[in-house]
Every structure is written in C-alpha cells, then in structure tokens.
C-alpha cells in the first residue's frame, strides 16, 4: 500500500517534466527569435550605428538618447505617429459603425434577412486577399489622368471628359489622387475600412448570437422595439467584444505598412501625410545610410505605444479566460 | 404606419445596402480581371465590364518583355507559407498539450507569459531581428521567415481553448495504462482529435504568411527569392507605367488563386473568424 502511493507520487513528478519538455520548443524559439531581437533593438536604439556617405560603417557606439532626440525633433517619428493614428481613426470609426449596423440587421429575428451567407462571403473577401495586391490594384485604379476612377468621374460628368482640358482654367479636371495628401490618406483609410469591416461584422454577429434569446423574448413581451432591445441588451452585452475589436485593430493599425507603403507614389508630396512608423523604420534602415540606430529608436517608440495598448488587451482577455475557466468548473 | 409595412420598408433598405456593399467588394476585382484582357489604349478609354481579347498578348508581354515570373513568386511564397504553417501548427499544439495535460509549477506563469507576448507585434523588433539575422548569415534565406513560426502565441492560445473542450484527460490516462509513451500519446491521440481546429488555423496561418510584405522586404534581397507580395510591389515601378494591361494581368494572377481558395473554404474561414473573435 505504502509502496504504491510513493510509486504514484514519483510518477506524477516525472509527468511534470513532460510539461516543461513540451513547452520548451516554443520558449526556445521565442527567446532566440523574438525576445533577443527585441533586446537587441533596445540596445541599438542607444547606439550610433550606420553607414556613412563614404560607405564606411560607424559604430555601434553608445550615444545615449541622441537617436530618440533626433527622430523626435529633427526626424519624423511624431509625424509618422500622427499620420498612422489619423488614418486608423478615419478607417475605424466608419468601420465599427457599419459593422454594428449590419450585425444588428442580420441578427434581427423580426426581419429574418435571407442570403446572409452570401453577403458574409462577399463582404469578407477583401480581408483574405493580399494587401499588397489590393493596394497596387487601387493604385492603378486611381492613376492620373486616365485611371479607371478618373474615367468613371468623367463619364458621370463630375470632371471634364477631356482630360487635357486646360488645367489652369477648367474648374474640374482629373484628380491627382496619389499626389494630394488628404486624398491619399482617405484612399488608404478606405482600403483598410473596405478590407476589415466584414471581419468586424462577423465577429460582432457571433457575439450577438451568443446572447441568450430569452432576454430578447422577454423584452419583446414587455413591448420593447428592436432599437430599444439593441441599445439596452445587445450593446451592453457585447461591449467586451467591441473593446476587443477596438484594441486589436488599434495595435494592428499602429503597425500599418503594406497599404500605405504601396499607395505612396515615388516622389509624391503626399508622403508627409501618409508615412507611417513602420514605413519610417524601413526608410531609415533600408536607405543608403542604413541607420540602424535611429531605426531602432523609432521601433522602441512604437513598441512603447503598442505595449500600453497590449496591456489593456491583456487584462480584457485574462478576465474573459478566467470567466471561462470558472464556467467550466461549474459544469 | 402599419407594423408589417414598416418591417417591409426596413427590409428593402437592408437588402439595398447589402447589395451595394456586395458590389463594392466585388467591383474592383471585376475591373481588374476585365482589364487584364484589354489593350492598353482601351483601358485608358474607361471602365468596361466586357472582357477584351488581348489576354494572350498581355500574357506574352508579361512573361517575355517584363520578365515577371509569377510562377516563381508563387513557388517561393508557397515554400515560406507551407513550412510556417506546418511548424506553427505542430509546435503550438504541442505547447498547448503541455499546458493542458500536465500540471507543473510554472504552468500558469508560462501561459500568462504566452498571453502577454501574444500582442507584441514582430514589427517593433525588426531592426534588432535584422541585424541579428545578418550576423548569423541568414538574411536572404527563408529561415528567418519560417522558424519563428514555432513560437506563435495566438495559435497556442486558440489550440489551448479548443483542447480544453475537445480532449478528455481520461483518454490520455487510458493511453498511459496501455503503455503509450507521452510523446506517442500526443502524436497518435491528441493531434488527430484536434483536426477541426488544426484545419481552421492552417487556413489562417497559411494565408497570413502568404500575404506578408514587411518582413520579407526587410530580409530578402535577391529577386529570384522574392515572395508574391514583394513581386506585386514591383508592379508600381516605371517599367510598368505604360503597360496597364500587363499590370492588371499580373495582379489578377496573384489574386485569382486566393479567391478560388477562399470561395472553396469560405464556410470554414468565416466560422473561424467568428470563433477567433469571441475566443471562447
């Protein structure tokens, strides 16, 4: 009897070893390929490390906060952060409203909208397609002066059909979409909106479908309109999901690269209004000077912004996970 | 107004808006496919939904004059995305299994750590990653794009959630009694049970990896190793400026496989999005 008990105890100890063994590859790879590069980026952010005009490497040499001061005052870190935020906001606000509206419509039991499967498939489609391809597609559609969008505007009579109509005198000529900051900004925000509202809608619908139908039935018996049910039942109950969508979209949005980088025409003055942080990092590191020090400094600033946002999300998810474990325990 | 009339009107509005949105989703791709078969001059004359008859010529220009090798780009992307998917699936499931099946002192800490790292995007450490890979002589190879997939926190998170409901611990016990080794139990019993979750995650990891542009741009320098999105980025360069037909054709070739795959798997993909969002 005694032997058996100790035997079992030994066995369970040896099983614990398997736990460590099974999670080991994850942590090894994480440390080598993510944690160390992050530490390395921190290190580089405080070094002067770049290629000079003469093609000679300088550094790495410790320069304190110089890189940060440089990108924040002389460089474009603040501009890039504000560009990124503005483009994210003009994409996200219409996105969440449209997604909410569609989710409300498609889950309304009084309307019973048919063909939802097809609608979901179609509006979600842009989300799956390579952002690079989509950006180059819109880049071509918005070409000046004879891109398809300008042609369409001409056909509709919004702009002069003769694209070579004296630009000085004619009031309405073909639009240089890719050279005017606000046009390009809005185009980029639109592409992101177009690519993501379907995704957000599906997430919200699944959240709403998770709400107990008895709540709505009770509200209906009490004479609530569908608008009232939506405001008083749906919205409060899917608030965590809306919050989750907001934070994940914000974290992803802060890393915005593909669409804005490919919508930037070479030499376009719109650059000042659409360059994001990741584009700025790429420019510093990839250009002739290969300025790893300043590139790393911008990365660290981006990391700080992202980390604050991640922290918020972490608490949202943790609370939900704990709720789930509790529910499992009750069962 | 009568209740049924009001509902009827509202339904009409919903169907109209839905129709407009569906057209909005499809239209750019439609214009792209049509323009792929039109002549340069016609494309400049305006939008048309009637295909032209220049598809073959555009194909020839793309291949011979522009040296734009779509097949090569696809094969490159396929290698990167394929290996990333296999690594991410296997090791994430292994990690999730370790966290769910065994109880050990650091279990909770490990899971918390994985969750904390989940939302740190790779972009913020790209400079340190690049210089490190450069020192190791791994730039311009696919290793930096694939090996890190072994540590995919979001996939671990998803697999763990699924495993909590799909893998009865009694089954693991039973396998132990039958003399199966721990590793064998994972490979032969747990992994097959996870098939539905593996399939959903496979689609998302593969497409996500296929679509990546930032990291490959930073790490890959020789053009014969370019992945598909990198190749697409070249279409904006000057040599394509006057060749609209070939640009649309090249874009169509990059988009078409994804649309086909999407339409075949759309049911699973949309269910996966719904599941992933709620994370329960």
XYZ file of C-alpha atoms in Angstrom:
611
model
C 0.000 0.000 0.000
C 2.700 2.397 1.026
C 4.836 1.431 -1.939
C 2.022 2.063 -4.353
C 1.395 5.529 -3.000
C 5.010 6.590 -3.297
C 5.166 4.985 -6.725
C 2.280 7.110 -7.934
C 3.825 10.208 -6.454
C 7.076 9.610 -8.311
C 5.157 9.084 -11.497
C 3.316 12.377 -11.285
C 6.607 14.177 -10.712
C 8.032 12.636 -13.847
C 4.936 13.711 -15.795
C 5.515 17.319 -14.806
C 8.841 17.035 -16.586
C 6.920 16.355 -19.806
C 5.037 19.593 -19.349
C 8.300 21.525 -19.403
C 9.599 19.416 -22.277
C 6.531 20.059 -24.417
C 6.536 23.818 -23.968
C 10.309 24.040 -24.390
C 10.473 24.475 -28.210
C 8.073 27.409 -28.028
C 10.099 29.238 -25.414
C 13.468 28.464 -27.015
C 12.364 29.847 -30.371
C 10.622 32.753 -28.689
C 13.750 33.727 -26.790
C 16.067 33.441 -29.797
C 13.832 34.933 -32.499
C 11.667 37.428 -30.643
C 12.887 38.264 -27.165
C 16.548 38.603 -28.096
C 15.822 40.708 -31.227
C 13.695 42.993 -29.048
C 16.536 43.385 -26.536
C 18.921 43.905 -29.436
C 16.633 46.626 -30.779
C 16.697 48.330 -27.358
C 20.497 48.109 -27.398
C 20.771 49.522 -30.925
C 18.435 52.401 -30.109
C 21.167 53.834 -27.867
C 23.982 53.345 -30.380
C 25.197 55.256 -33.363
C 25.336 52.520 -35.982
C 25.128 53.474 -39.620
C 26.811 53.648 -42.997
C 28.495 56.967 -43.812
C 28.403 58.664 -47.182
C 31.839 57.264 -47.915
C 30.482 53.744 -47.474
C 32.152 53.143 -44.111
C 30.399 51.673 -41.076
C 30.240 53.789 -37.933
C 29.641 52.168 -34.559
C 27.951 50.642 -32.799
C 28.971 53.433 -30.437
C 26.974 54.427 -27.350
C 25.304 57.826 -27.822
C 22.726 57.876 -25.026
C 19.379 59.319 -26.006
C 20.652 61.049 -29.158
C 18.749 58.785 -31.561
C 15.489 59.395 -29.693
C 16.055 63.152 -29.587
C 16.891 63.121 -33.265
C 13.854 61.194 -34.500
C 11.511 63.110 -32.206
C 12.727 66.613 -33.008
C 14.570 66.625 -36.337
C 13.139 63.354 -37.636
C 9.631 62.284 -38.449
C 8.626 59.975 -35.584
C 5.870 62.278 -34.307
C 4.618 62.981 -37.799
C 4.554 59.249 -38.573
C 2.698 58.502 -35.333
C 0.098 61.153 -36.055
C -0.299 60.008 -39.691
C -0.817 56.443 -38.519
C -3.336 57.482 -35.869
C -5.315 59.712 -38.217
C -5.542 57.052 -40.920
C -6.536 54.487 -38.303
C -9.287 56.734 -36.910
C -10.860 57.541 -40.280
C -10.855 53.832 -41.042
C -12.068 52.530 -37.685
C -14.968 54.846 -36.847
C -16.990 54.128 -40.006
C -15.866 50.501 -39.792
C -17.272 49.837 -36.331
C -20.497 51.731 -37.046
C -21.177 49.911 -40.299
C -20.250 46.569 -38.743
C -22.583 47.218 -35.795
C -25.414 48.294 -38.068
C -25.053 45.225 -40.282
C -24.730 42.946 -37.256
C -27.930 44.416 -35.831
C -29.778 43.917 -39.108
C -28.571 40.379 -39.712
C -29.407 39.193 -36.212
C -32.833 40.855 -36.071
C -35.270 37.977 -35.705
C -38.155 40.191 -36.796
C -36.613 40.866 -40.191
C -35.093 37.456 -40.935
C -32.759 38.685 -43.684
C -32.074 35.985 -46.255
C -28.907 35.441 -48.265
C -26.740 36.273 -45.254
C -24.295 33.502 -46.096
C -23.593 35.024 -49.497
C -23.373 38.578 -48.133
C -20.866 37.482 -45.487
C -18.770 35.623 -48.056
C -18.622 38.651 -50.347
C -18.003 41.431 -47.834
C -15.349 39.379 -46.055
C -13.488 38.527 -49.256
C -11.170 41.581 -49.406
C -9.839 40.621 -45.964
C -8.298 37.417 -47.303
C -6.670 38.893 -50.414
C -3.028 40.008 -50.215
C -2.961 43.633 -49.040
C -0.089 44.285 -51.450
C -2.182 43.195 -54.433
C -5.153 45.217 -53.261
C -3.014 48.320 -52.768
C -1.421 48.066 -56.201
C -4.873 47.489 -57.655
C -6.230 50.689 -56.089
C -3.008 52.445 -57.009
C -3.715 51.570 -60.642
C -7.415 52.387 -60.399
C -6.566 55.856 -59.042
C -3.928 56.621 -61.646
C -3.736 60.126 -63.088
C -5.083 61.213 -65.525
C -6.665 58.184 -67.167
C -7.079 55.646 -64.384
C -10.459 53.904 -64.196
C -11.692 56.062 -61.301
C -10.966 59.276 -63.154
C -12.626 57.775 -66.251
C -15.681 56.960 -64.190
C -15.801 60.511 -62.819
C -15.567 61.815 -66.387
C -18.359 59.536 -67.565
C -20.533 60.732 -64.691
C -19.760 64.304 -65.649
C -18.093 65.107 -62.332
C -14.885 66.075 -64.092
C -14.209 67.311 -67.608
C -14.317 64.459 -70.120
C -11.391 65.954 -71.971
C -8.623 65.099 -69.565
C -6.262 67.520 -71.192
C -8.713 70.391 -70.734
C -6.609 73.326 -69.662
C -5.880 72.532 -66.020
C -5.497 76.243 -65.301
C -8.948 77.323 -66.406
C -11.233 74.329 -66.172
C -12.584 74.009 -62.670
C -12.947 70.273 -62.685
C -10.112 68.226 -64.105
C -8.873 64.715 -63.497
C -7.897 64.208 -59.865
C -4.314 63.525 -58.815
C -5.415 61.093 -56.105
C -1.915 59.912 -55.289
C -0.270 63.297 -55.019
C -2.590 65.125 -52.647
C -2.100 64.237 -49.014
C -5.717 64.097 -47.927
C -6.882 62.167 -50.994
C -4.185 59.555 -50.441
C -4.886 59.409 -46.713
C -8.570 58.871 -47.314
C -7.824 56.306 -50.009
C -5.594 54.367 -47.591
C -8.159 54.589 -44.800
C -10.862 53.483 -47.231
C -8.872 50.425 -48.325
C -8.356 49.430 -44.703
C -12.027 50.027 -43.960
C -13.041 48.024 -47.035
C -10.742 45.165 -46.081
C -11.797 44.952 -42.438
C -15.455 45.856 -41.870
C -16.564 42.377 -42.989
C -14.272 40.792 -40.428
C -15.527 43.072 -37.650
C -19.122 42.410 -38.673
C -18.688 38.626 -38.445
C -17.050 38.919 -35.020
C -19.886 41.121 -33.758
C -22.592 38.844 -35.212
C -21.082 35.835 -33.475
C -21.004 37.835 -30.254
C -24.654 38.824 -30.595
C -25.697 35.257 -31.412
C -24.100 34.203 -28.147
C -26.603 36.277 -26.181
C -29.448 34.237 -24.705
C -32.586 34.641 -26.889
C -34.795 34.618 -23.793
C -33.565 38.133 -22.993
C -34.920 39.398 -26.306
C -38.141 37.452 -25.933
C -38.730 38.972 -22.519
C -38.012 42.444 -23.888
C -40.392 41.874 -26.783
C -43.157 40.765 -24.429
C -42.568 43.938 -22.435
C -43.115 45.889 -25.655
C -39.548 46.903 -26.453
C -38.829 47.929 -30.030
C -35.912 46.294 -31.831
C -33.980 49.548 -31.450
C -34.530 49.520 -27.696
C -33.513 45.866 -27.426
C -30.363 46.646 -29.360
C -29.405 49.607 -27.181
C -30.335 48.133 -23.819
C -29.475 44.452 -24.295
C -27.140 43.912 -27.221
C -24.732 46.812 -26.819
C -24.019 46.343 -23.095
C -23.549 42.590 -23.529
C -21.180 42.780 -26.479
C -19.195 45.651 -25.022
C -16.187 43.399 -24.256
C -16.156 42.209 -27.863
C -16.340 45.769 -29.175
C -13.488 46.656 -26.853
C -11.510 43.640 -28.032
C -12.061 44.660 -31.669
C -11.025 48.210 -30.893
C -7.777 47.280 -29.189
C -6.704 44.591 -31.675
C -7.479 46.937 -34.541
C -5.516 49.716 -32.864
C -2.480 47.509 -32.247
C -2.597 46.232 -35.827
C -3.249 49.732 -37.130
C -0.158 51.113 -35.391
C 1.965 48.679 -37.440
C 0.265 49.742 -40.696
C 2.679 49.202 -43.554
C 1.547 47.363 -46.703
C -1.293 49.583 -47.891
C 0.265 52.956 -47.142
C 3.715 51.947 -48.420
C 2.341 50.752 -51.739
C -0.033 53.700 -52.157
C 2.942 56.040 -51.933
C 3.958 57.104 -55.404
C 7.679 57.723 -55.845
C 8.397 61.367 -55.100
C 4.790 62.175 -54.221
C 4.346 65.122 -51.856
C 1.649 63.068 -50.135
C 4.434 61.244 -48.295
C 4.446 63.811 -45.476
C 0.841 62.885 -44.726
C 0.860 59.116 -45.191
C 4.214 57.895 -43.932
C 3.596 55.539 -41.015
C 6.068 54.469 -38.323
C 6.882 51.153 -39.973
C 7.432 52.965 -43.283
C 9.752 55.369 -41.479
C 11.690 52.490 -39.911
C 12.001 50.870 -43.320
C 13.238 54.133 -44.821
C 15.893 54.639 -42.125
C 17.174 51.077 -42.260
C 16.832 50.415 -45.960
C 18.059 53.682 -47.444
C 21.695 54.380 -48.338
C 22.731 55.262 -44.779
C 21.362 52.059 -43.184
C 20.751 53.955 -39.963
C 20.085 51.064 -37.563
C 20.423 53.286 -34.511
C 17.654 55.685 -35.435
C 15.567 52.888 -36.962
C 15.772 51.088 -33.633
C 14.805 54.259 -31.757
C 11.614 54.608 -33.817
C 10.939 50.902 -33.218
C 11.222 51.382 -29.465
C 8.819 54.336 -29.533
C 6.395 52.173 -31.486
C 6.951 49.372 -29.008
C 6.048 51.625 -26.081
C 2.814 52.754 -27.740
C 1.944 49.160 -28.624
C 2.866 47.808 -25.197
C 0.478 50.195 -23.471
C -2.305 49.095 -25.813
C -1.377 45.419 -25.374
C -1.538 45.756 -21.637
C -5.133 46.926 -21.895
C -5.990 43.991 -24.141
C -4.176 41.568 -21.874
C -6.440 42.463 -18.976
C -9.560 42.169 -21.124
C -8.549 38.694 -22.310
C -7.402 37.494 -18.931
C -10.707 38.367 -17.334
C -12.556 36.527 -20.064
C -10.329 33.496 -19.772
C -10.912 33.356 -16.027
C -14.655 33.571 -16.566
C -14.405 30.652 -18.934
C -12.411 28.507 -16.533
C -14.939 29.313 -13.793
C -17.812 28.259 -16.018
C -16.061 25.003 -16.826
C -15.609 24.402 -13.132
C -19.328 24.858 -12.502
C -20.180 22.266 -15.133
C -47.692 53.215 -40.401
C -48.658 49.593 -40.084
C -46.107 47.333 -38.439
C -45.796 44.930 -41.374
C -45.308 47.807 -43.835
C -42.605 49.287 -41.627
C -40.784 45.955 -41.443
C -41.160 45.593 -45.217
C -39.637 49.009 -45.858
C -36.804 48.330 -43.471
C -36.106 45.018 -45.151
C -35.955 46.760 -48.519
C -33.384 49.163 -47.080
C -31.311 46.314 -45.638
C -31.295 44.403 -48.926
C -30.359 47.541 -50.885
C -27.462 48.410 -48.583
C -26.277 44.785 -48.601
C -26.415 44.724 -52.378
C -24.389 47.923 -52.657
C -21.780 46.583 -50.232
C -21.502 43.300 -52.128
C -20.982 45.190 -55.388
C -18.382 47.330 -53.639
C -16.494 44.188 -52.565
C -16.531 42.583 -55.972
C -16.226 45.560 -58.332
C -12.501 46.366 -58.012
C -11.629 42.717 -58.651
C -14.013 42.557 -61.589
C -12.474 45.652 -63.184
C -9.055 44.091 -62.593
C -9.956 40.789 -64.286
C -11.599 42.529 -67.235
C -8.712 44.949 -67.730
C -6.291 42.026 -67.719
C -7.679 41.056 -71.089
C -7.864 44.545 -72.609
C -5.496 46.594 -74.649
C -3.618 49.486 -73.124
C -5.485 52.044 -75.215
C -8.920 50.645 -74.361
C -8.131 50.609 -70.665
C -7.372 54.309 -70.826
C -10.689 54.977 -72.524
C -12.674 53.961 -69.460
C -14.147 51.191 -67.341
C -15.779 48.277 -69.086
C -17.213 45.024 -67.809
C -16.820 43.282 -71.147
C -13.555 41.325 -71.437
C -11.243 42.271 -74.288
C -9.342 39.876 -76.498
C -5.782 40.748 -75.541
C -5.313 38.203 -72.763
C -2.792 36.157 -74.708
C -0.822 39.193 -75.818
C -0.730 40.615 -72.300
C 0.421 37.236 -71.019
C 3.243 37.230 -73.534
C 4.333 40.774 -72.695
C 4.343 39.946 -69.019
C 6.470 36.869 -69.484
C 8.820 37.877 -72.269
C 9.294 41.593 -72.056
C 8.740 42.290 -68.389
C 10.368 39.142 -67.058
C 7.730 38.987 -64.337
C 7.779 35.408 -63.117
C 4.508 34.768 -61.299
C 5.075 31.026 -61.048
C 8.414 31.599 -59.327
C 6.915 34.056 -56.862
C 4.120 31.645 -56.035
C 6.512 28.756 -55.502
C 8.623 30.946 -53.184
C 5.590 32.066 -51.220
C 4.325 28.505 -51.112
C 7.559 27.293 -49.529
C 7.538 30.035 -46.891
C 3.838 29.782 -46.090
C 3.801 25.984 -46.184
C 6.703 25.498 -43.809
C 5.462 28.262 -41.476
C 2.049 26.615 -41.298
C 3.382 23.141 -40.514
C 5.754 24.455 -37.843
C 3.185 26.754 -36.244
C 0.519 24.035 -36.117
C 2.670 21.240 -34.749
C 4.557 23.187 -32.118
C 1.591 25.283 -30.991
C -0.454 22.150 -30.451
C 2.484 20.596 -28.601
C 2.757 23.677 -26.380
C -0.983 23.710 -25.755
C -0.852 19.992 -24.872
C 1.934 20.651 -22.400
C -0.167 23.383 -20.776
C -3.436 21.448 -20.671
C -2.421 17.862 -19.856
C 0.393 18.268 -17.347
C 0.336 20.128 -14.106
C 3.647 21.667 -13.219
C 4.736 24.531 -11.052
C 5.279 27.074 -13.814
C 2.220 26.136 -15.837
C 0.199 29.208 -15.002
C 3.203 31.501 -15.340
C 4.042 30.011 -18.737
C 0.527 30.536 -20.000
C 0.412 34.098 -18.694
C 3.723 34.788 -20.404
C 2.450 33.405 -23.706
C -0.631 35.575 -23.449
C 1.440 38.622 -22.617
C 3.639 38.111 -25.661
C 0.652 37.467 -27.868
C 0.080 41.057 -28.743
C 3.656 42.246 -29.240
C 3.903 42.512 -32.999
C 7.072 41.352 -34.740
C 7.404 44.710 -36.483
C 8.649 46.510 -33.366
C 11.761 44.337 -33.103
C 12.526 44.140 -36.811
C 15.720 46.232 -36.624
C 17.271 44.037 -33.939
C 15.979 40.952 -35.725
C 17.544 42.044 -38.999
C 20.997 42.848 -37.615
C 20.954 39.550 -35.673
C 19.999 37.551 -38.770
C 22.659 39.418 -40.727
C 25.328 38.428 -38.196
C 24.149 34.807 -38.449
C 24.339 34.966 -42.236
C 20.633 34.153 -42.515
C 19.479 37.194 -44.485
C 18.301 36.396 -47.984
C 17.234 32.918 -46.832
C 13.758 31.753 -45.831
C 14.782 30.597 -42.325
C 14.056 33.927 -40.592
C 10.597 33.875 -42.185
C 9.713 30.325 -41.157
C 11.480 29.163 -37.970
C 9.921 31.883 -35.748
C 6.517 30.326 -36.554
C 7.372 27.665 -33.943
C 6.554 30.343 -31.351
C 3.086 31.529 -32.410
C 1.338 32.709 -29.253
C -2.063 33.303 -30.867
C -2.132 29.772 -32.263
C -1.159 28.344 -28.860
C -3.952 30.339 -27.275
C -6.514 29.081 -29.781
C -5.320 25.464 -29.558
C -5.442 25.548 -25.774
C -9.013 26.852 -25.788
C -10.039 24.131 -28.200
C -8.166 21.403 -26.337
C -9.893 22.277 -23.054
C -13.175 21.154 -24.621
C -12.046 18.556 -27.179
C -9.501 16.422 -25.355
C -10.813 14.298 -22.470
C -7.964 13.753 -19.995
C -9.333 10.242 -19.351
C -8.195 9.369 -22.841
C -4.628 10.366 -22.021
C -4.838 8.275 -18.851
C -6.144 5.294 -20.792
C -3.300 5.565 -23.300
C -0.817 5.644 -20.413
C -2.286 2.480 -18.928
C -1.958 0.827 -22.340
C 1.745 1.689 -22.225
C 1.823 4.506 -24.744
C 4.689 6.948 -24.228
C 3.770 10.582 -23.562
C 5.128 11.761 -26.878
C 3.359 8.959 -28.692
C 0.071 9.800 -26.987
C 0.362 13.341 -28.225
C 1.132 12.325 -31.807
C -1.315 9.433 -32.109
C -4.236 10.520 -29.938
C -4.265 14.229 -29.178
C -3.177 15.531 -32.588
C -5.875 13.649 -34.568
C -8.532 14.852 -32.104
C -7.530 18.435 -32.878
C -8.139 18.088 -36.607
C -11.013 20.597 -36.895
C -9.043 23.270 -35.047
C -5.894 22.440 -37.000
C -7.732 22.832 -40.301
C -9.145 26.247 -39.371
C -5.831 27.503 -38.049
C -3.963 26.113 -41.065
C -6.014 28.292 -43.407
C -5.366 31.432 -41.377
C -1.657 30.824 -40.783
C -1.058 29.963 -44.426
C -2.895 32.980 -45.819
C -1.388 35.286 -43.196
C 2.115 34.135 -44.045
C 1.452 34.245 -47.793
C 0.294 37.862 -47.552
C 3.225 39.202 -45.509
C 5.210 42.035 -47.023
C 7.119 43.912 -44.298
C 9.456 41.193 -43.008
C 10.301 39.661 -46.412
C 11.045 43.125 -47.805
C 13.482 43.667 -44.961
C 15.147 40.256 -45.197
C 15.105 39.059 -48.808
C 17.267 40.887 -51.319
C 17.721 38.784 -54.448
C 14.827 38.987 -56.837
C 14.654 35.278 -57.615
C 13.770 34.746 -53.947
C 11.028 37.389 -53.838
C 7.741 36.248 -52.368
C 4.475 37.031 -54.117
C 3.660 40.324 -52.321
C 7.212 41.580 -52.963
C 6.812 40.798 -56.625
C 3.479 42.644 -56.647
C 5.172 45.723 -55.191
C 7.390 45.817 -58.298
C 4.329 46.456 -60.456
C 4.377 50.101 -59.411
C 7.795 50.695 -60.922
C 8.387 52.773 -64.006
C 8.791 49.915 -66.413
C 5.119 49.097 -65.966
C 3.885 52.666 -66.183
C 2.677 52.387 -69.756
C 1.672 48.741 -69.663
C -1.643 48.830 -67.851
C -2.939 45.570 -69.322
C 0.010 43.604 -68.015
C -0.218 45.229 -64.582
C -3.858 44.153 -64.245
C -2.980 40.728 -65.593
C -0.136 40.287 -63.115
C -2.423 41.419 -60.279
C -5.133 39.035 -61.449
C -2.688 36.150 -61.405
C -1.729 36.940 -57.825
C -5.310 37.379 -56.648
C -7.059 34.570 -58.529
C -5.639 31.619 -56.525
C -6.612 33.325 -53.271
C -10.160 33.985 -54.482
C -10.537 30.370 -55.608
C -9.198 29.005 -52.323
C -11.373 31.450 -50.410
C -14.560 30.526 -52.242
C -13.843 26.824 -51.683
C -13.146 27.260 -47.970
C -15.296 30.315 -47.208
C -17.568 28.411 -44.842
C -14.651 27.313 -42.654
C -12.944 30.677 -42.901
C -15.997 32.642 -41.809
C -16.721 30.200 -38.995
C -13.087 30.541 -37.966
C -13.301 34.327 -37.853
C -16.437 34.137 -35.737
C -14.729 31.709 -33.381
C -11.447 33.574 -33.201
C -13.127 36.842 -32.377
C -15.031 35.531 -29.432
C -12.094 33.366 -28.334
C -14.378 31.014 -26.409
